[in-house]
PDB file of C-alpha atoms in Angstrom:
ATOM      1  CA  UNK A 270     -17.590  17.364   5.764  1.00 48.00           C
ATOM      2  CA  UNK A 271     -14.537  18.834   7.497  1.00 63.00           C
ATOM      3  CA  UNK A 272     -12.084  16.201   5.917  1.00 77.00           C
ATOM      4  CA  UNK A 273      -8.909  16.963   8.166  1.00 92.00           C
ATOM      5  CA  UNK A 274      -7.380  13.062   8.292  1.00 97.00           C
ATOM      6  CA  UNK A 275      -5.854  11.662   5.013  1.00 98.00           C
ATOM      7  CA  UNK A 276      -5.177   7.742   5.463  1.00 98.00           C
ATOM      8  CA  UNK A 277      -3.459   5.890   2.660  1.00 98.00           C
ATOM      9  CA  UNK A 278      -2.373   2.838   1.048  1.00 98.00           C
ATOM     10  CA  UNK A 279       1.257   2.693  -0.095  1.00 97.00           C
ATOM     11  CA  UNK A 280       1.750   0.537  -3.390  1.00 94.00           C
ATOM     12  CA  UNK A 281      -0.288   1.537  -6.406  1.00 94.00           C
ATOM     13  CA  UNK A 282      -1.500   4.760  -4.951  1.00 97.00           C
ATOM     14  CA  UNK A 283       1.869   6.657  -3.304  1.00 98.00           C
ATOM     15  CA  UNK A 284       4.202   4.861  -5.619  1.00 97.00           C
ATOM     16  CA  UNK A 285       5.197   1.869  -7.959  1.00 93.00           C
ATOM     17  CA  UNK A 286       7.798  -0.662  -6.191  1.00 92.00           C
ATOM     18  CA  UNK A 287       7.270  -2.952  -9.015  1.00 90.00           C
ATOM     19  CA  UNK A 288      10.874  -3.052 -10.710  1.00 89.00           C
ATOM     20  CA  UNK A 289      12.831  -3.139  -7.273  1.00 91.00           C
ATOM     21  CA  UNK A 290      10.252  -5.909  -5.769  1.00 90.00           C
ATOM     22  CA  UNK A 291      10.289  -8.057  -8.820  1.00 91.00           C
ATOM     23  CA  UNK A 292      14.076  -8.558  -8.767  1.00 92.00           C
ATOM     24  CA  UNK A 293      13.518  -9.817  -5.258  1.00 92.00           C
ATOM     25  CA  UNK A 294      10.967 -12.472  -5.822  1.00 92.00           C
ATOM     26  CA  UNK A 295      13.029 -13.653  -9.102  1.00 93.00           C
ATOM     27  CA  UNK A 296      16.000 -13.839  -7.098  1.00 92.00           C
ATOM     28  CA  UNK A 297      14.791 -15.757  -3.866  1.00 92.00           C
ATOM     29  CA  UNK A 298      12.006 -17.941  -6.346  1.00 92.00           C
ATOM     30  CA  UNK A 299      14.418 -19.015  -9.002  1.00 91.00           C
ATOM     31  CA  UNK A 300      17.637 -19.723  -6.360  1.00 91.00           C
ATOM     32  CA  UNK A 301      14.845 -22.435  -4.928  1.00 89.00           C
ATOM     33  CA  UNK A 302      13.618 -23.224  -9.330  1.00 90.00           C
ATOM     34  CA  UNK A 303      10.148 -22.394  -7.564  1.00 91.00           C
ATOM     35  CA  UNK A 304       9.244 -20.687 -11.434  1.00 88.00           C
ATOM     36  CA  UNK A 305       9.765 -21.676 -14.611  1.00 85.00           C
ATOM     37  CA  UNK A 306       9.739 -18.586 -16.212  1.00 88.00           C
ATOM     38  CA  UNK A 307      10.899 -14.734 -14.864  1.00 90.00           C
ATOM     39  CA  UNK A 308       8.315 -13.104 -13.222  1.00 89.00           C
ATOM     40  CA  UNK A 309       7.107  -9.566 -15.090  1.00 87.00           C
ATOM     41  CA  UNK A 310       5.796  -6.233 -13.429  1.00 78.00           C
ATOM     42  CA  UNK A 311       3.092  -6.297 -15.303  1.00 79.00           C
ATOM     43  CA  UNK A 312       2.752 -10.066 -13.660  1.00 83.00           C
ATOM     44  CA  UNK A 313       2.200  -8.267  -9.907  1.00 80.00           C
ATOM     45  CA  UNK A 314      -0.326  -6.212 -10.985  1.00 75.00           C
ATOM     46  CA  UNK A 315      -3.229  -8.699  -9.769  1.00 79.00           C
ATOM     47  CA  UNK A 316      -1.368  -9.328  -7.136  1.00 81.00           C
ATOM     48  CA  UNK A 317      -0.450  -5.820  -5.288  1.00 72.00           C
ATOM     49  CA  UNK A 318      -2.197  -4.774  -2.149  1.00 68.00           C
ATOM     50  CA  UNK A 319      -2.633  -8.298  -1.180  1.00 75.00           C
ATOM     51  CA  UNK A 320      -0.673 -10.645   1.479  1.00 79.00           C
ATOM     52  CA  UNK A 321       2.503 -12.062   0.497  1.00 83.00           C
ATOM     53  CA  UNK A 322       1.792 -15.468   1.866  1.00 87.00           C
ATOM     54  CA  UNK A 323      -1.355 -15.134  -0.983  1.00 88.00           C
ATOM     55  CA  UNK A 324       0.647 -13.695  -3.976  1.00 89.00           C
ATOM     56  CA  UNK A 325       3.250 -17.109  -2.915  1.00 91.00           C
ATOM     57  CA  UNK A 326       0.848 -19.661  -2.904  1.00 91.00           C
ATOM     58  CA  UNK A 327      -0.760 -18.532  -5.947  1.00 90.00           C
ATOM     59  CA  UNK A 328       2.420 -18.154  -7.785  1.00 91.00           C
ATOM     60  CA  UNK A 329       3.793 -21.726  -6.825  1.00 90.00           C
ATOM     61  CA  UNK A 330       0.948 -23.811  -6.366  1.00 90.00           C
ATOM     62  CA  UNK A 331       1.159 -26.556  -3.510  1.00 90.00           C
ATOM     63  CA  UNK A 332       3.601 -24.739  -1.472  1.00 91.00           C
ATOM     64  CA  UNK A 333       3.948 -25.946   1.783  1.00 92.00           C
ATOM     65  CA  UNK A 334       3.315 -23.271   4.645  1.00 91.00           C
ATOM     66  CA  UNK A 335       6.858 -24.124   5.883  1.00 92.00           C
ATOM     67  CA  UNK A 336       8.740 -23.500   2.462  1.00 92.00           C
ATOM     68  CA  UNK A 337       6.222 -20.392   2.307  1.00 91.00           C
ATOM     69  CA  UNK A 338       7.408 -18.808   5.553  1.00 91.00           C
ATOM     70  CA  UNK A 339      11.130 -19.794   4.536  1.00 92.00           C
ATOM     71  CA  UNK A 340      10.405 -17.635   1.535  1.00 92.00           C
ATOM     72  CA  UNK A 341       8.612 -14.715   3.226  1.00 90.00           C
ATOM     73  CA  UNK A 342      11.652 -14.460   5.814  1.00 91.00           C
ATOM     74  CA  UNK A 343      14.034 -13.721   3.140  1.00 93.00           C
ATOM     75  CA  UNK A 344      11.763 -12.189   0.289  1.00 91.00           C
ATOM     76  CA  UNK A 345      10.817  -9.865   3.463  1.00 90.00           C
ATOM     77  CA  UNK A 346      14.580  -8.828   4.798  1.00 92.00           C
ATOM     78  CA  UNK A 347      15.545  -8.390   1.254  1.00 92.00           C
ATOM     79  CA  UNK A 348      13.243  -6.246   0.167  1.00 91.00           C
ATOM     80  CA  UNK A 349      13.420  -3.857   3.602  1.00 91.00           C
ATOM     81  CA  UNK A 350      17.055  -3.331   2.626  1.00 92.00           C
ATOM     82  CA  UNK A 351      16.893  -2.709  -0.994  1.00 94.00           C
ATOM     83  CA  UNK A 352      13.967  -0.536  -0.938  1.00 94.00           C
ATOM     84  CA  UNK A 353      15.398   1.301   1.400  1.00 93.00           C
ATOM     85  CA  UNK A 354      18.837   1.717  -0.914  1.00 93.00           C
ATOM     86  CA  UNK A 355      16.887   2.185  -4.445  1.00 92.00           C
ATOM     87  CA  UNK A 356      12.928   2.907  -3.324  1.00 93.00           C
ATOM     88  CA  UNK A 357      10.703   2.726  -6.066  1.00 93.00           C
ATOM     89  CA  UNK A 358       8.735   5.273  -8.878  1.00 95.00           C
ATOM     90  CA  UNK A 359       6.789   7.988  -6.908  1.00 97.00           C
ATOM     91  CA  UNK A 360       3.307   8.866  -9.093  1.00 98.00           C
ATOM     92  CA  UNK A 361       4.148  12.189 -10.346  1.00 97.00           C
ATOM     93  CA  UNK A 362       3.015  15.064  -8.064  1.00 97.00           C
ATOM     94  CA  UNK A 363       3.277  12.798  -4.794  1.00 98.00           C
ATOM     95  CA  UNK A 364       6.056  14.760  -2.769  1.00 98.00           C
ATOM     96  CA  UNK A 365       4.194  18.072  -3.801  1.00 97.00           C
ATOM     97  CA  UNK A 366       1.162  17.537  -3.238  1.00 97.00           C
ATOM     98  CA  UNK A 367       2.128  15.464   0.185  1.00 98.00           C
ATOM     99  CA  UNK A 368       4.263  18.224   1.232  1.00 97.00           C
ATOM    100  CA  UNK A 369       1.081  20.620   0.314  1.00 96.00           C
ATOM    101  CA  UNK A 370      -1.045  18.371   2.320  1.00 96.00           C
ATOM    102  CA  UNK A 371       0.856  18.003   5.325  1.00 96.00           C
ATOM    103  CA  UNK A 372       0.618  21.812   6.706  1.00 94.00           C
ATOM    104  CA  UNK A 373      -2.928  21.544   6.578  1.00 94.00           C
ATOM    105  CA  UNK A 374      -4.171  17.910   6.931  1.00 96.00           C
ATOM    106  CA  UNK A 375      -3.035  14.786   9.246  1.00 97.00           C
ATOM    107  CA  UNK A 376      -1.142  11.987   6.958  1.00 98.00           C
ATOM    108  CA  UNK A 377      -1.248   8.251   7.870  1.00 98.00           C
ATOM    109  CA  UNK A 378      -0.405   5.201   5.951  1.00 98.00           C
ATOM    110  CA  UNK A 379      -2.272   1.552   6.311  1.00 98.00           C
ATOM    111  CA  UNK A 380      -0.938  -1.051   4.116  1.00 97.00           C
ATOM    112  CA  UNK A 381      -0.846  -4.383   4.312  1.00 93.00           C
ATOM    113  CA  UNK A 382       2.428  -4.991   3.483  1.00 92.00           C
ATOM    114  CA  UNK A 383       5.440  -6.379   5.799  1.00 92.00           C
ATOM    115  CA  UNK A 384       6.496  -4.700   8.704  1.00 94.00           C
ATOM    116  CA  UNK A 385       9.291  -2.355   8.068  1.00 94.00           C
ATOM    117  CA  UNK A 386       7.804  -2.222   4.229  1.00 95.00           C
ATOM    118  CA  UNK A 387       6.010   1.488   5.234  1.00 97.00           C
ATOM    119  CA  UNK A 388       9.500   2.294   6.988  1.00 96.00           C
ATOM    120  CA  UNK A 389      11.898   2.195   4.103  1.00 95.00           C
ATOM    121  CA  UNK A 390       9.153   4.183   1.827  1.00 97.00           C
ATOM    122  CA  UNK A 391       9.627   6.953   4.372  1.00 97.00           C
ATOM    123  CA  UNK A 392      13.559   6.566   4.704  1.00 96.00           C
ATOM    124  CA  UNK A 393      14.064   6.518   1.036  1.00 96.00           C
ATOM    125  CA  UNK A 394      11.857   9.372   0.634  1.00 97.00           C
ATOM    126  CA  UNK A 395      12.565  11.260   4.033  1.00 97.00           C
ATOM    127  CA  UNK A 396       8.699  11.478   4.489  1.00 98.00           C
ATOM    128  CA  UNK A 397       8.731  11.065   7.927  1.00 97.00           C
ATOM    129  CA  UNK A 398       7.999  14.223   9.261  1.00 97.00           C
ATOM    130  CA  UNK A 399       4.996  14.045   6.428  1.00 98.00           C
ATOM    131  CA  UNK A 400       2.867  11.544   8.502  1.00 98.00           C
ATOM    132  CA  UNK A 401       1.601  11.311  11.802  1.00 98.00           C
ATOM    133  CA  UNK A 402       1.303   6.983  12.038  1.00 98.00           C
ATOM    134  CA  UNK A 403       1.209   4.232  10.180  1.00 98.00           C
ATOM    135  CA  UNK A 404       0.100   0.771  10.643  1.00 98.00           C
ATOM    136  CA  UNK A 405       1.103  -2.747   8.341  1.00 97.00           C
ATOM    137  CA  UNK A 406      -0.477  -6.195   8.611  1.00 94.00           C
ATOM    138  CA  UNK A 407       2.834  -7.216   8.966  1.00 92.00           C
ATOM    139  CA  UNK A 408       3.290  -6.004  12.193  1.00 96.00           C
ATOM    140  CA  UNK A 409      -0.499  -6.508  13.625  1.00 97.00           C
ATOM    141  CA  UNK A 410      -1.054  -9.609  11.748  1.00 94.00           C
ATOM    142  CA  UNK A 411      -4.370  -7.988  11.064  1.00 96.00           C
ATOM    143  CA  UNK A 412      -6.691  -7.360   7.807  1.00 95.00           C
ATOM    144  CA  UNK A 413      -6.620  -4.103   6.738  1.00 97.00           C
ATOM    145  CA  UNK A 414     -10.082  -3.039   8.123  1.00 98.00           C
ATOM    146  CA  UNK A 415      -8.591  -3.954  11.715  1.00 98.00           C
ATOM    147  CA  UNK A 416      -5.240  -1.790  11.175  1.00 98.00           C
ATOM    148  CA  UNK A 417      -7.791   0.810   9.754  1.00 98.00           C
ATOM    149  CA  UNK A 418      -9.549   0.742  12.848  1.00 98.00           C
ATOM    150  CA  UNK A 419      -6.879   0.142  15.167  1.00 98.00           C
ATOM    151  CA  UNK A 420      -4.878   3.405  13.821  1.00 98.00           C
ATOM    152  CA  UNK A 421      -8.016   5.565  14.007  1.00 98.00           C
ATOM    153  CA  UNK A 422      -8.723   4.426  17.363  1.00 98.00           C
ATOM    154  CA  UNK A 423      -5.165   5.087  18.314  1.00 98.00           C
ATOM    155  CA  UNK A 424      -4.853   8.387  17.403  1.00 98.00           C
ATOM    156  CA  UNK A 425      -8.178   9.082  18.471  1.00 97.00           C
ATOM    157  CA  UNK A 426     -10.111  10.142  14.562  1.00 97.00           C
ATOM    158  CA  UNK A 427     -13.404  10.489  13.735  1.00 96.00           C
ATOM    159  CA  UNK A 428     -14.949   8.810  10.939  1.00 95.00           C
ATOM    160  CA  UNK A 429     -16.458  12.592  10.186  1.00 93.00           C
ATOM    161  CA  UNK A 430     -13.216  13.823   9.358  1.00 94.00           C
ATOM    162  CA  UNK A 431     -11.281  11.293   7.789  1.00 96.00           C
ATOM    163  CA  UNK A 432     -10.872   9.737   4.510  1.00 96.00           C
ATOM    164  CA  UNK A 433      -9.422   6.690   2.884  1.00 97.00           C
ATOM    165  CA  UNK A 434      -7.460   6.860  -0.392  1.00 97.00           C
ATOM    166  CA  UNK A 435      -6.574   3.639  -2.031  1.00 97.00           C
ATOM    167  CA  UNK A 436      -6.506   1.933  -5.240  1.00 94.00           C
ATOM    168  CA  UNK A 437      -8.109  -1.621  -4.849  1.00 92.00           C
ATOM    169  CA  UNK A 438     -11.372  -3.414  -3.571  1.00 92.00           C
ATOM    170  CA  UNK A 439      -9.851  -4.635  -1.190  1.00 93.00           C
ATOM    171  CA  UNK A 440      -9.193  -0.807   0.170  1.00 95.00           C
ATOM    172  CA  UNK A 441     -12.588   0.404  -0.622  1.00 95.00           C
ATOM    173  CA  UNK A 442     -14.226  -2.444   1.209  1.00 95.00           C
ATOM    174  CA  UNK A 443     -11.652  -2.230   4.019  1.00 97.00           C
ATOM    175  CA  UNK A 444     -12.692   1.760   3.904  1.00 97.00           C
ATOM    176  CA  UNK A 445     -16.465   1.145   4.009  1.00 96.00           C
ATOM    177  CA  UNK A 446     -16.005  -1.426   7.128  1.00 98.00           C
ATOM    178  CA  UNK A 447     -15.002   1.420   9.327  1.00 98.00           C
ATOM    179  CA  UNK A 448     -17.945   3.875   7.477  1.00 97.00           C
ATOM    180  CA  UNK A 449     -15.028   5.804   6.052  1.00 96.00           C
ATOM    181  CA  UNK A 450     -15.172   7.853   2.572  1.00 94.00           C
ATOM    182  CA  UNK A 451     -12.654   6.408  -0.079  1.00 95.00           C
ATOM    183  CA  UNK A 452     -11.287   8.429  -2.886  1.00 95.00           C
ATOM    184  CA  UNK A 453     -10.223   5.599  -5.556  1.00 95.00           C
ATOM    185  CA  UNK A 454      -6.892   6.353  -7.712  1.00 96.00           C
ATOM    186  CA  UNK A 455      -7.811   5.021 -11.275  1.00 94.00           C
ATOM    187  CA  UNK A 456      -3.828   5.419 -12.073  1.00 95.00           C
ATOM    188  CA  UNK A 457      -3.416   2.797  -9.439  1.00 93.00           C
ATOM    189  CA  UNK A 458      -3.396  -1.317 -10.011  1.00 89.00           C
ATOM    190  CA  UNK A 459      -6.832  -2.690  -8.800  1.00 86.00           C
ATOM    191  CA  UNK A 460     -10.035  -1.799 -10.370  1.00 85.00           C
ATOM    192  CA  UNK A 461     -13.671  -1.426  -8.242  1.00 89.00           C
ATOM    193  CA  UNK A 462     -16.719  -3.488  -9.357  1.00 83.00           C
ATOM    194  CA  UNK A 463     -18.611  -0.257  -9.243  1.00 75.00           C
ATOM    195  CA  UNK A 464     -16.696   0.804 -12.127  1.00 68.00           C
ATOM    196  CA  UNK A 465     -18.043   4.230 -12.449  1.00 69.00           C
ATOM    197  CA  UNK A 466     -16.905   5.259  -8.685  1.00 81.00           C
ATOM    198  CA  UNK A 467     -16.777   8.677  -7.526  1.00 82.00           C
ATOM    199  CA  UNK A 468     -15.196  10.169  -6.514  1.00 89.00           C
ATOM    200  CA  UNK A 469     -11.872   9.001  -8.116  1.00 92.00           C
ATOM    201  CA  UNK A 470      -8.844  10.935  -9.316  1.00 95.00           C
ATOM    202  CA  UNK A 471      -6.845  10.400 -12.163  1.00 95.00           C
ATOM    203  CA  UNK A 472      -3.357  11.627 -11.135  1.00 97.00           C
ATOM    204  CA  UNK A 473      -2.647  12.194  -7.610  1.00 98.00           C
ATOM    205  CA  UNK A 474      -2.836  16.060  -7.587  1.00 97.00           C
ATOM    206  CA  UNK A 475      -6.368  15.981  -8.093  1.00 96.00           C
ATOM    207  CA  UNK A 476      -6.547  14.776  -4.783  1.00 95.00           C
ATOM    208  CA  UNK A 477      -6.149  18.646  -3.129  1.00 90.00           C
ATOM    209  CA  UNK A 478      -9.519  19.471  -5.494  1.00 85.00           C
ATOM    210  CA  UNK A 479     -11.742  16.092  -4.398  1.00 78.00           C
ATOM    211  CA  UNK A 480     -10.699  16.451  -0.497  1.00 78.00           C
ATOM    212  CA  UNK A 481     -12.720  19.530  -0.174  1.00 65.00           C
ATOM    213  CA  UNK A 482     -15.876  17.635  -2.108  1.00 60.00           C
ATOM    214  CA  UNK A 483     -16.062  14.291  -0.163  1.00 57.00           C
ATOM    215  CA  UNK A 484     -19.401  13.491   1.604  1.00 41.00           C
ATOM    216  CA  UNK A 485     -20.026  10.198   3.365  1.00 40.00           C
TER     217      UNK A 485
END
């Protein structure tokens, strides 16, 4: 296979947000004494690539939807303007290897985080000339398999020639709903019930070597 489309997920395979996000949440969580205790980074972990409204109500049990919302306004605003001031840890080799990428591959994000979330990534990191489109749940509303399809159909790829690279199950399954390959990063947060999935790369790099090798 021909793979010329690379579509990603953002946190836990492009870069770590952890340390700026986490300040967030503790701020907005605590000002309301919604948490007893500090949350950790290491506390997130289970929680990235999911929906906010998810990670809240799991976090404070018994949340209304009302006082969730309330939250999600300002977790969301804050976090758009910080990110965009201090970003968060690139995986080493990510600009590189992007930059590498991008002269002979089309690059596309699908995340489900908030809208705007994708946009500071790119303004922190002045990636935007790096990738064609992007698409966020928080601006659809969608699952990820929907934004999956709705960017391919939008800029008109091929399931032949495209590829998914994530780090979660919910990115392989959202991969496999639109008969897409998926190349897993094991640096990432999530893990896959098949645990012995290939391909997979261990450091984002490898990614130029397992393109070339992907079958459906």
């Amino acid at each position: 296979m021909d793979t010329k489309n690379l579509v990603f997920d953002l946190d836990g395979t492009l870069w770590d947000p952890r340390a700026t996000i986490i300040k967030i949440w503790n701020k907005v969580l605590g000002k309301r004494q919604l948490i007893q205790r500090e949350i950790k980074p290491e506390d997130m972990d289970q929680y990235m690539g999911l929906l906010a409204h998810d990670i809240i109500k799991d976090i404070v049990p018994g949340i209304s939807d009302l006082q969730i919302r309330e939250l999600l306004s300002e977790i969301v605003a804050e976090e758009n303007k910080i990110l965009r001031i201090q970003g968060g840890i690139l995986y080493d080799g990510v600009e590189a290897t992007l930059k590498s990428l991008s002269s002979t591959h089309s690059l596309f994000i699908v995340s489900n985080c908030q809208d705007g979330y994708i946009e500071s990534f790119l303004e922190y990191y002045q990636f935007n000339d790096l990738f064609t489109d992007f698409e966020s749940h928080g601006r659809t509303q969608k699952p990820k398999a929907d934004n999956i399809k709705l960017l391919m159909e939008r800029n008109q790829l091929s399931i032949e020639d495209s590829v998914y690279i994530g780090d979660t199950q919910t990115d392989y399954d959202s991969a496999r709903a639109n008969g897409l390959p998926f190349v897993f990063c094991e640096y990432g947060f999530g893990k896959l019930a098949e645990s012995l999935y290939e391909p997979s790369i261990l450091t984002f790099p490898d990614l130029k070597v397992h393109i070339s090798d992907i079958a459906r």
